[in-house]
């Protein structure tokens, strides 16, 4: 029987109006990967923040190797051998890899930084864990997958035996995810314990020795990795069976709705972020853009949806150039947009659902009369109908958007943009940060829109999502579409190689 590295016993944590953790017990054995899964808001993050000293539990206890401990802050957690790799990296971009790893642990002699000793220790950690990085490269100059290695080295350098990974593959290509799992195996072989938080159930099944499912702040079940399946985990997470495969309607693509021609864009530093981008999307088609985040996807959507100024090129909607049109005119012509950041760009959080569900349409009949006076009854009537059709869980249409869960907030945006009956829907990260139930619903709505003959441009960092929904896929790398595929003619692995730039221009 393996030694128990960590035990969290009957952890309870309340916030105003929310019981986030309800007597949760969780343990981690030496040399295992223990996955923690659950819908958004289930209590996973709260539990890990308690372990890392960011929150204090209201009741319950934490034991490391059998000894009861109190963790008041992250420094105490690190001293207890606990390290966390966050979804958003805690690195200083202008510093070198070595400087980022030793920050706060510097060894000095006569006030001069001594790099020789730490460099030797870091080289040893790299070799033992398969985390090879150029120590003297600046973090801002290295890709996201390599930055993650720096984060891991940072916590290993501090002697972590218990490592927490929060959605670590969200920013990785399939090949980089496989490399990360090799590192997991090397670390567990040395006796370290890994807590792995992920919504990607295929990965959970591939790497986890045990899987603990949390629902509404309580542990539902802990499964052995060998006895688990995707459908069982999903059902435990949601509380009812979940259809994991998207039903794809048989639709023949129609005329070209969106055509992007030779698009160039420079950022504020005059650096090219879009470089000669050309593609088209047909009626009744989902065109997916795959790529590691930061390769121009955000800027591409901004140019089409938000009239961001471009250097060169043209955008045609149904054969007409919209390049010089403002946002309102584009929306009137039939462009709808699910933005990647729902809080900043998708919702007015303090406003009611009725108001949010008519944004962008509020100046049209029947929501105003001929004197441009708002008809609140019509707005609320429309909202009630849309809330019912799109299954938005809310006490009423007058509830403010900020009172809803993330999944329901996202449904509000999807409902608003589709109820405008667009010719073209730009769906940027449509299921980011939403749980498995809301994801299933949103995917089905996109398929219904496709069936209705709408053209859909899908931009997602989730390659599984791009593969399951798209008819054609364009791979973006350094601001260019370097390859285009029909969905059935490629694999995740092949797209992954292009995402890393390793097969640019079709070179093998």
Coordinates of C-alpha atoms in Angstrom, one line a residue:
X1 CA 0.0 0.0 0.0
X2 CA 1.4 3.4 -1.0
X3 CA 2.1 6.0 1.6
X4 CA -0.5 8.8 1.9
X5 CA 1.1 12.1 1.0
X6 CA -1.9 14.3 1.6
X7 CA -5.3 14.0 3.4
X8 CA -8.0 16.7 3.4
X9 CA -10.6 15.7 6.0
X10 CA -14.2 17.0 6.0
X11 CA -13.2 20.4 4.5
X12 CA -16.1 22.9 4.7
X13 CA -16.0 26.5 3.2
X14 CA -18.9 28.9 3.0
X15 CA -19.2 32.2 1.1
X16 CA -22.2 34.6 1.4
X17 CA -25.1 32.6 0.1
X18 CA -22.9 29.7 -1.2
X19 CA -21.7 26.5 0.4
X20 CA -18.6 25.9 -1.8
X21 CA -17.2 22.9 0.0
X22 CA -19.5 20.7 2.1
X23 CA -17.4 18.3 4.2
X24 CA -15.1 17.2 1.3
X25 CA -12.6 14.5 2.1
X26 CA -9.8 13.9 -0.5
X27 CA -6.5 12.1 -0.3
X28 CA -3.4 11.8 -2.5
X29 CA -1.0 8.8 -2.5
X30 CA 2.7 8.8 -3.1
X31 CA 3.4 8.1 -6.8
X32 CA -0.1 8.7 -8.2
X33 CA -2.0 11.1 -10.4
X34 CA -5.4 11.8 -8.7
X35 CA -7.8 13.7 -11.0
X36 CA -10.3 16.1 -9.5
X37 CA -13.3 16.7 -11.8
X38 CA -16.6 18.5 -11.6
X39 CA -18.7 21.2 -13.3
X40 CA -17.8 24.9 -13.0
X41 CA -18.7 26.0 -9.5
X42 CA -18.6 22.5 -8.1
X43 CA -16.0 23.5 -5.6
X44 CA -12.7 22.1 -7.1
X45 CA -10.9 25.5 -7.2
X46 CA -12.0 26.5 -3.7
X47 CA -10.7 23.2 -2.3
X48 CA -7.3 23.7 -4.0
X49 CA -7.1 27.3 -2.8
X50 CA -7.6 26.0 0.7
X51 CA -4.7 23.5 0.2
X52 CA -2.5 26.3 -1.2
X53 CA -3.2 28.7 1.7
X54 CA -5.3 31.2 -0.3
X55 CA -8.4 30.5 1.7
X56 CA -8.9 29.2 5.2
X57 CA -11.5 26.4 5.7
X58 CA -14.4 27.0 8.1
X59 CA -13.9 23.5 9.4
X60 CA -12.0 20.3 8.6
X61 CA -8.2 19.5 8.6
X62 CA -5.2 19.0 6.3
X63 CA -2.6 16.3 7.0
X64 CA 0.7 15.9 5.2
X65 CA 2.3 12.4 5.6
X66 CA 0.0 11.9 8.6
X67 CA 0.9 15.1 10.4
X68 CA -1.9 17.7 10.9
X69 CA -0.8 21.1 9.5
X70 CA -2.2 24.6 9.2
X71 CA -1.6 26.5 5.9
X72 CA -2.2 30.2 6.2
X73 CA -0.6 31.4 2.9
X74 CA 1.1 30.1 -0.2
X75 CA 4.6 30.5 1.3
X76 CA 3.6 28.0 4.1
X77 CA 2.1 25.7 1.4
X78 CA 5.5 25.7 -0.5
X79 CA 7.4 25.0 2.8
X80 CA 5.1 22.0 3.3
X81 CA 6.1 20.7 -0.2
X82 CA 2.9 21.8 -2.1
X83 CA 3.3 23.5 -5.5
X84 CA 0.6 24.7 -7.9
X85 CA 0.8 25.3 -11.6
X86 CA -2.0 27.8 -12.3
X87 CA -3.9 28.1 -15.6
X88 CA -2.5 31.6 -16.0
X89 CA 1.3 31.4 -15.5
X90 CA 3.0 33.4 -12.8
X91 CA 6.1 34.4 -14.8
X92 CA 8.0 37.6 -15.4
X93 CA 8.2 37.9 -19.2
X94 CA 11.4 40.0 -19.5
X95 CA 13.4 37.7 -17.1
X96 CA 15.3 34.7 -18.2
X97 CA 14.1 31.1 -17.5
X98 CA 16.8 30.8 -14.8
X99 CA 15.8 34.1 -13.2
X100 CA 12.1 33.1 -13.1
X101 CA 12.9 29.7 -11.5
X102 CA 15.1 31.1 -8.7
X103 CA 13.2 34.3 -8.0
X104 CA 12.7 34.6 -4.3
X105 CA 15.3 31.9 -3.7
X106 CA 18.4 33.7 -5.0
X107 CA 21.8 32.8 -3.5
X108 CA 24.0 35.8 -3.2
X109 CA 27.7 36.3 -2.3
X110 CA 28.9 39.8 -1.5
X111 CA 25.6 41.1 -3.0
X112 CA 26.3 39.4 -6.3
X113 CA 23.8 36.8 -7.7
X114 CA 25.4 33.4 -7.8
X115 CA 23.9 31.6 -10.8
X116 CA 26.3 28.6 -10.9
X117 CA 24.8 26.6 -8.0
X118 CA 21.1 27.0 -9.0
X119 CA 21.9 26.4 -12.7
X120 CA 23.4 23.0 -11.8
X121 CA 20.3 22.1 -9.7
X122 CA 18.0 23.2 -12.5
X123 CA 19.9 21.1 -15.1
X124 CA 19.5 18.1 -12.9
X125 CA 15.7 18.7 -12.5
X126 CA 15.4 19.1 -16.2
X127 CA 17.1 15.8 -17.0
X128 CA 15.2 13.8 -14.3
X129 CA 11.8 15.2 -15.4
X130 CA 12.2 15.5 -19.1
X131 CA 11.7 19.3 -18.9
X132 CA 14.4 20.6 -21.2
X133 CA 14.4 24.4 -21.6
X134 CA 17.1 27.0 -22.6
X135 CA 17.9 28.5 -19.1
X136 CA 19.1 31.8 -20.6
X137 CA 16.2 32.4 -22.9
X138 CA 13.8 35.2 -22.0
X139 CA 10.4 33.9 -21.0
X140 CA 8.7 36.4 -23.4
X141 CA 10.5 34.8 -26.3
X142 CA 9.5 31.2 -25.6
X143 CA 6.2 29.4 -26.6
X144 CA 3.4 28.7 -24.2
X145 CA 4.2 25.0 -23.8
X146 CA 7.8 25.8 -22.8
X147 CA 6.6 28.5 -20.4
X148 CA 4.6 25.8 -18.7
X149 CA 7.8 23.7 -18.2
X150 CA 9.3 26.8 -16.5
X151 CA 6.4 26.9 -14.1
X152 CA 6.8 23.2 -13.3
X153 CA 10.6 23.6 -12.8
X154 CA 9.9 26.6 -10.5
X155 CA 7.9 24.4 -8.0
X156 CA 10.2 21.4 -8.3
X157 CA 13.2 23.7 -7.5
X158 CA 11.4 24.6 -4.3
X159 CA 11.1 20.9 -3.4
X160 CA 7.4 20.3 -4.1
X161 CA 6.3 16.7 -3.6
X162 CA 2.6 17.5 -4.0
X163 CA 1.9 19.2 -7.3
X164 CA -1.5 20.7 -8.3
X165 CA -2.2 21.2 -12.0
X166 CA -5.2 23.4 -12.8
X167 CA -6.4 22.8 -16.5
X168 CA -2.7 22.4 -17.6
X169 CA -3.5 21.2 -21.2
X170 CA -5.9 24.1 -22.0
X171 CA -3.1 26.0 -23.8
X172 CA -1.2 23.0 -25.2
X173 CA -1.2 21.2 -28.6
X174 CA -1.9 17.4 -28.5
X175 CA 1.9 16.7 -28.8
X176 CA 2.7 19.1 -25.9
X177 CA 0.0 17.5 -23.8
X178 CA 1.6 14.1 -24.4
X179 CA 5.0 15.5 -23.4
X180 CA 3.4 16.8 -20.2
X181 CA 2.0 13.4 -19.4
X182 CA 5.4 11.9 -19.9
X183 CA 6.7 14.4 -17.3
X184 CA 3.8 13.4 -15.0
X185 CA 4.9 9.7 -15.2
X186 CA 8.6 10.6 -14.5
X187 CA 7.5 12.7 -11.5
X188 CA 5.2 10.0 -10.0
X189 CA 8.0 7.4 -10.6
X190 CA 10.1 9.5 -8.2
X191 CA 7.3 9.3 -5.6
X192 CA 5.7 12.6 -6.1
X193 CA 1.9 13.0 -6.0
X194 CA -0.1 14.9 -8.7
X195 CA -3.5 16.5 -8.4
X196 CA -4.8 17.0 -11.9
X197 CA -7.9 19.2 -12.5
X198 CA -9.3 19.0 -16.0
X199 CA -12.5 19.1 -18.0
X200 CA -11.0 17.0 -20.8
X201 CA -12.3 13.6 -19.8
X202 CA -10.2 11.7 -22.4
X203 CA -7.0 13.1 -20.8
X204 CA -8.3 12.3 -17.3
X205 CA -8.9 8.6 -18.3
X206 CA -5.5 8.5 -20.0
X207 CA -3.4 9.7 -17.0
X208 CA -5.3 9.4 -13.8
X209 CA -4.8 6.5 -11.3
X210 CA -7.9 7.7 -9.4
X211 CA -10.7 10.1 -10.2
X212 CA -12.7 12.1 -7.6
X213 CA -15.9 13.6 -8.8
X214 CA -17.3 16.7 -7.0
X215 CA -20.9 18.0 -7.5
X216 CA -22.4 21.0 -5.8
X217 CA -19.6 21.1 -3.2
X218 CA -19.7 17.5 -2.2
X219 CA -17.7 14.4 -3.2
X220 CA -20.0 12.2 -5.3
X221 CA -17.6 9.3 -5.8
X222 CA -13.9 8.4 -6.1
X223 CA -13.3 5.9 -9.0
X224 CA -10.3 3.8 -9.9
X225 CA -9.0 5.0 -13.2
X226 CA -9.4 1.5 -14.6
X227 CA -13.1 1.3 -13.8
X228 CA -14.1 4.7 -15.1
X229 CA -15.5 5.8 -18.5
X230 CA -16.3 9.1 -20.0
X231 CA -20.1 8.6 -19.8
X232 CA -19.9 7.5 -16.2
X233 CA -17.8 10.5 -15.1
X234 CA -20.0 12.9 -17.0
X235 CA -23.1 11.5 -15.5
X236 CA -21.6 11.7 -12.0
X237 CA -20.6 15.3 -12.6
X238 CA -24.0 16.5 -14.0
X239 CA -26.3 14.2 -12.1
X240 CA -28.0 12.8 -15.3
X241 CA -26.8 11.1 -18.5
X242 CA -24.9 13.4 -20.9
X243 CA -24.8 12.9 -24.7
X244 CA -21.0 13.3 -25.3
X245 CA -21.1 13.0 -29.0
X246 CA -22.5 15.9 -31.1
X247 CA -25.1 14.9 -33.6
X248 CA -24.0 16.3 -36.9
X249 CA -26.9 17.3 -39.3
X250 CA -26.4 16.3 -42.9
X251 CA -26.3 19.8 -44.6
X252 CA -24.9 20.6 -48.0
X253 CA -23.0 23.9 -47.9
X254 CA -24.6 26.7 -49.9
X255 CA -23.3 30.0 -51.3
X256 CA -20.3 31.8 -49.8
X257 CA -21.4 34.1 -47.0
X258 CA -18.1 35.3 -45.6
X259 CA -15.0 35.8 -47.7
X260 CA -11.8 37.2 -46.2
X261 CA -9.2 38.3 -48.7
X262 CA -5.5 38.9 -48.1
X263 CA -6.0 40.4 -44.7
X264 CA -3.0 42.2 -43.0
X265 CA -3.0 43.7 -39.6
X266 CA -0.2 45.3 -37.4
X267 CA -0.4 45.8 -33.7
X268 CA 0.4 49.0 -31.8
X269 CA 4.1 48.1 -32.0
X270 CA 3.8 47.9 -35.8
X271 CA 4.4 44.1 -35.6
X272 CA 2.4 42.0 -38.1
X273 CA -0.3 40.0 -36.2
X274 CA -2.3 39.0 -39.4
X275 CA -0.4 38.2 -42.5
X276 CA -2.2 37.7 -45.9
X277 CA -5.1 35.7 -44.3
X278 CA -7.6 34.4 -46.9
X279 CA -10.5 32.0 -46.4
X280 CA -14.3 31.6 -47.0
X281 CA -17.3 30.3 -45.1
X282 CA -20.4 28.9 -46.8
X283 CA -24.0 28.9 -45.7
X284 CA -24.7 25.8 -43.6
X285 CA -21.0 25.3 -42.8
X286 CA -18.9 25.5 -39.7
X287 CA -15.4 26.7 -40.5
X288 CA -13.1 26.1 -37.5
X289 CA -9.9 28.0 -36.8
X290 CA -7.4 25.8 -34.8
X291 CA -4.2 27.2 -33.3
X292 CA -2.4 27.9 -30.0
X293 CA -3.8 31.1 -28.5
X294 CA -1.9 34.2 -29.5
X295 CA -1.4 33.4 -33.1
X296 CA -3.8 36.0 -34.5
X297 CA -7.2 34.4 -33.8
X298 CA -8.4 37.2 -31.5
X299 CA -7.3 39.9 -33.9
X300 CA -9.0 38.1 -36.9
X301 CA -12.4 38.1 -35.1
X302 CA -11.9 41.7 -34.0
X303 CA -11.4 42.8 -37.7
X304 CA -14.5 41.0 -38.9
X305 CA -16.9 41.7 -35.9
X306 CA -15.6 44.9 -34.3
X307 CA -14.4 46.8 -37.4
X308 CA -10.8 46.9 -36.0
X309 CA -8.7 48.8 -38.5
X310 CA -6.7 46.7 -40.9
X311 CA -3.6 47.5 -43.0
X312 CA -4.7 45.7 -46.2
X313 CA -7.3 43.3 -47.6
X314 CA -11.0 43.0 -47.8
X315 CA -14.0 41.4 -46.0
X316 CA -17.0 40.4 -48.0
X317 CA -20.4 39.5 -46.6
X318 CA -22.7 37.8 -49.1
X319 CA -20.5 39.3 -51.9
X320 CA -20.5 42.9 -50.5
X321 CA -17.4 44.5 -49.0
X322 CA -18.0 45.5 -45.4
X323 CA -14.4 46.6 -44.7
X324 CA -15.5 50.3 -44.2
X325 CA -18.7 49.6 -42.3
X326 CA -19.0 50.3 -38.6
X327 CA -20.1 47.6 -36.1
X328 CA -23.8 48.6 -36.1
X329 CA -24.0 48.4 -39.9
X330 CA -22.3 45.0 -39.9
X331 CA -24.8 43.7 -37.3
X332 CA -27.7 45.1 -39.3
X333 CA -26.4 43.2 -42.3
X334 CA -26.4 39.9 -40.5
X335 CA -23.2 39.4 -38.5
X336 CA -23.6 38.1 -34.9
X337 CA -20.7 37.7 -32.5
X338 CA -20.1 35.5 -29.4
X339 CA -17.1 37.2 -28.0
X340 CA -14.2 35.3 -26.3
X341 CA -14.5 37.3 -23.0
X342 CA -18.2 37.3 -22.0
X343 CA -17.7 39.7 -19.1
X344 CA -15.8 42.4 -20.9
X345 CA -17.5 42.2 -24.3
X346 CA -20.6 40.1 -24.1
X347 CA -22.8 41.3 -21.2
X348 CA -23.7 44.3 -19.2
X349 CA -23.5 42.4 -15.9
X350 CA -25.6 44.8 -13.7
X351 CA -28.3 44.9 -16.3
X352 CA -31.3 42.5 -16.4
X353 CA -31.5 39.5 -18.7
X354 CA -34.3 41.2 -20.6
X355 CA -32.0 44.2 -21.4
X356 CA -29.0 41.9 -22.2
X357 CA -31.1 39.7 -24.5
X358 CA -32.1 42.7 -26.7
X359 CA -28.7 44.4 -26.8
X360 CA -27.9 45.4 -30.4
X361 CA -31.6 45.0 -31.3
X362 CA -33.0 47.4 -28.8
X363 CA -33.4 50.2 -31.4
X364 CA -35.5 48.0 -33.7
X365 CA -39.2 47.3 -33.8
X366 CA -41.0 45.9 -31.8
X367 CA -38.7 47.0 -29.0
X368 CA -39.2 50.7 -29.8
X369 CA -42.1 52.6 -31.4
X370 CA -41.9 55.0 -34.3
X371 CA -41.0 57.8 -31.8
X372 CA -38.0 55.6 -30.6
X373 CA -39.6 55.1 -27.2
X374 CA -38.7 51.8 -25.6
X375 CA -41.5 49.3 -25.2
X376 CA -40.5 47.4 -22.0
X377 CA -43.3 45.0 -22.3
X378 CA -42.1 43.8 -25.7
X379 CA -38.5 43.5 -24.4
X380 CA -39.6 41.4 -21.4
X381 CA -42.0 39.3 -23.6
X382 CA -39.1 38.6 -26.0
X383 CA -36.7 37.7 -23.1
X384 CA -39.2 35.3 -21.6
X385 CA -39.6 33.5 -24.9
X386 CA -35.8 33.3 -25.5
X387 CA -35.1 32.1 -21.9
X388 CA -37.6 29.3 -22.4
X389 CA -36.2 28.2 -25.9
X390 CA -32.6 28.4 -24.7
X391 CA -33.2 26.8 -21.3
X392 CA -31.5 29.7 -19.4
X393 CA -31.8 28.9 -15.6
X394 CA -32.9 32.1 -14.0
X395 CA -35.6 33.2 -11.5
X396 CA -36.9 35.7 -14.0
X397 CA -36.1 37.9 -17.0
X398 CA -35.5 40.8 -14.6
X399 CA -32.7 39.1 -12.8
X400 CA -29.3 40.9 -13.4
X401 CA -26.8 38.9 -15.6
X402 CA -24.2 39.0 -12.8
X403 CA -26.5 36.7 -10.6
X404 CA -26.2 33.8 -13.1
X405 CA -23.7 31.0 -13.3
X406 CA -21.0 31.2 -16.0
X407 CA -22.8 28.6 -18.1
X408 CA -26.1 30.5 -18.0
X409 CA -24.4 33.8 -18.8
X410 CA -22.9 32.2 -21.8
X411 CA -26.3 30.8 -22.9
X412 CA -27.6 34.4 -22.7
X413 CA -25.0 35.5 -25.2
X414 CA -25.6 32.5 -27.5
X415 CA -29.4 33.0 -27.3
X416 CA -29.1 36.8 -28.1
X417 CA -26.8 36.3 -31.1
X418 CA -28.7 33.4 -32.6
X419 CA -32.2 35.0 -32.0
X420 CA -31.0 37.9 -34.2
X421 CA -31.1 35.2 -37.0
X422 CA -27.7 36.1 -38.5
X423 CA -26.3 35.2 -41.9
X424 CA -22.9 34.8 -40.2
X425 CA -22.1 33.8 -36.6
X426 CA -18.6 34.4 -35.3
X427 CA -18.3 32.1 -32.3
X428 CA -15.1 32.8 -30.4
X429 CA -14.3 30.4 -27.6
X430 CA -18.1 29.6 -27.3
X431 CA -17.8 27.1 -24.4
X432 CA -14.8 28.6 -22.5
X433 CA -15.2 28.2 -18.8
X434 CA -18.6 26.5 -19.0
X435 CA -19.5 23.1 -17.6
X436 CA -20.2 19.9 -19.5
X437 CA -24.0 20.4 -19.5
X438 CA -23.9 23.9 -20.9
X439 CA -21.2 22.9 -23.4
X440 CA -23.5 20.1 -24.8
X441 CA -26.4 22.6 -25.1
X442 CA -24.2 25.2 -26.9
X443 CA -22.8 22.7 -29.3
X444 CA -26.3 21.5 -30.2
X445 CA -27.4 25.2 -30.8
X446 CA -24.5 25.7 -33.2
X447 CA -25.5 22.5 -35.1
X448 CA -29.1 23.8 -35.3
X449 CA -27.8 27.2 -36.7
X450 CA -25.8 25.2 -39.3
X451 CA -29.0 23.3 -40.2
X452 CA -30.8 26.6 -40.6
X453 CA -28.2 27.6 -43.2
X454 CA -26.2 30.0 -41.2
X455 CA -22.4 30.4 -41.8
X456 CA -20.4 29.9 -38.7
X457 CA -16.8 30.8 -38.0
X458 CA -15.7 28.9 -34.9
X459 CA -12.5 30.0 -33.1
X460 CA -11.6 27.7 -30.2
X461 CA -8.5 26.8 -28.2
X462 CA -10.1 23.4 -27.6
X463 CA -9.0 21.2 -30.4
X464 CA -11.5 18.6 -29.5
X465 CA -14.3 21.2 -30.0
X466 CA -12.9 22.3 -33.4
X467 CA -12.6 18.7 -34.6
X468 CA -16.1 17.6 -33.5
X469 CA -18.0 20.7 -34.8
X470 CA -16.2 21.9 -37.9
X471 CA -16.7 20.9 -41.5
X472 CA -13.4 22.5 -42.6
X473 CA -10.5 23.6 -40.4
X474 CA -7.9 26.3 -41.0
X475 CA -4.8 26.2 -38.8
X476 CA -3.4 29.6 -37.7
X477 CA 0.3 30.0 -36.9
X478 CA 2.0 33.3 -36.4
X479 CA -0.9 35.3 -38.0
X480 CA -1.3 33.1 -41.1
X481 CA -3.5 30.3 -42.1
X482 CA -0.8 27.8 -43.0
X483 CA -3.0 24.8 -43.9
X484 CA -6.7 24.0 -44.5
X485 CA -8.3 20.6 -44.1
X486 CA -11.7 19.0 -44.6
X487 CA -12.6 17.6 -41.2
X488 CA -12.7 13.9 -42.2
X489 CA -9.3 14.1 -43.9
X490 CA -7.1 14.9 -40.9
X491 CA -6.4 13.9 -37.3
X492 CA -5.8 15.8 -34.0
X493 CA -2.1 14.8 -34.2
X494 CA -1.6 16.2 -37.7
X495 CA -3.3 19.5 -36.8
X496 CA -1.2 19.6 -33.7
X497 CA 2.0 19.6 -35.8
X498 CA 0.8 22.5 -37.9
X499 CA -0.3 24.4 -34.7
X500 CA 3.4 24.2 -33.6
X501 CA 4.6 25.4 -37.0
X502 CA 6.4 22.1 -37.6
X503 CA 4.5 21.4 -40.9
X504 CA 4.3 24.9 -42.3
X505 CA 3.4 25.1 -46.0
X506 CA 2.9 21.3 -46.1
X507 CA 6.5 20.5 -45.5
X508 CA 6.8 17.2 -43.5

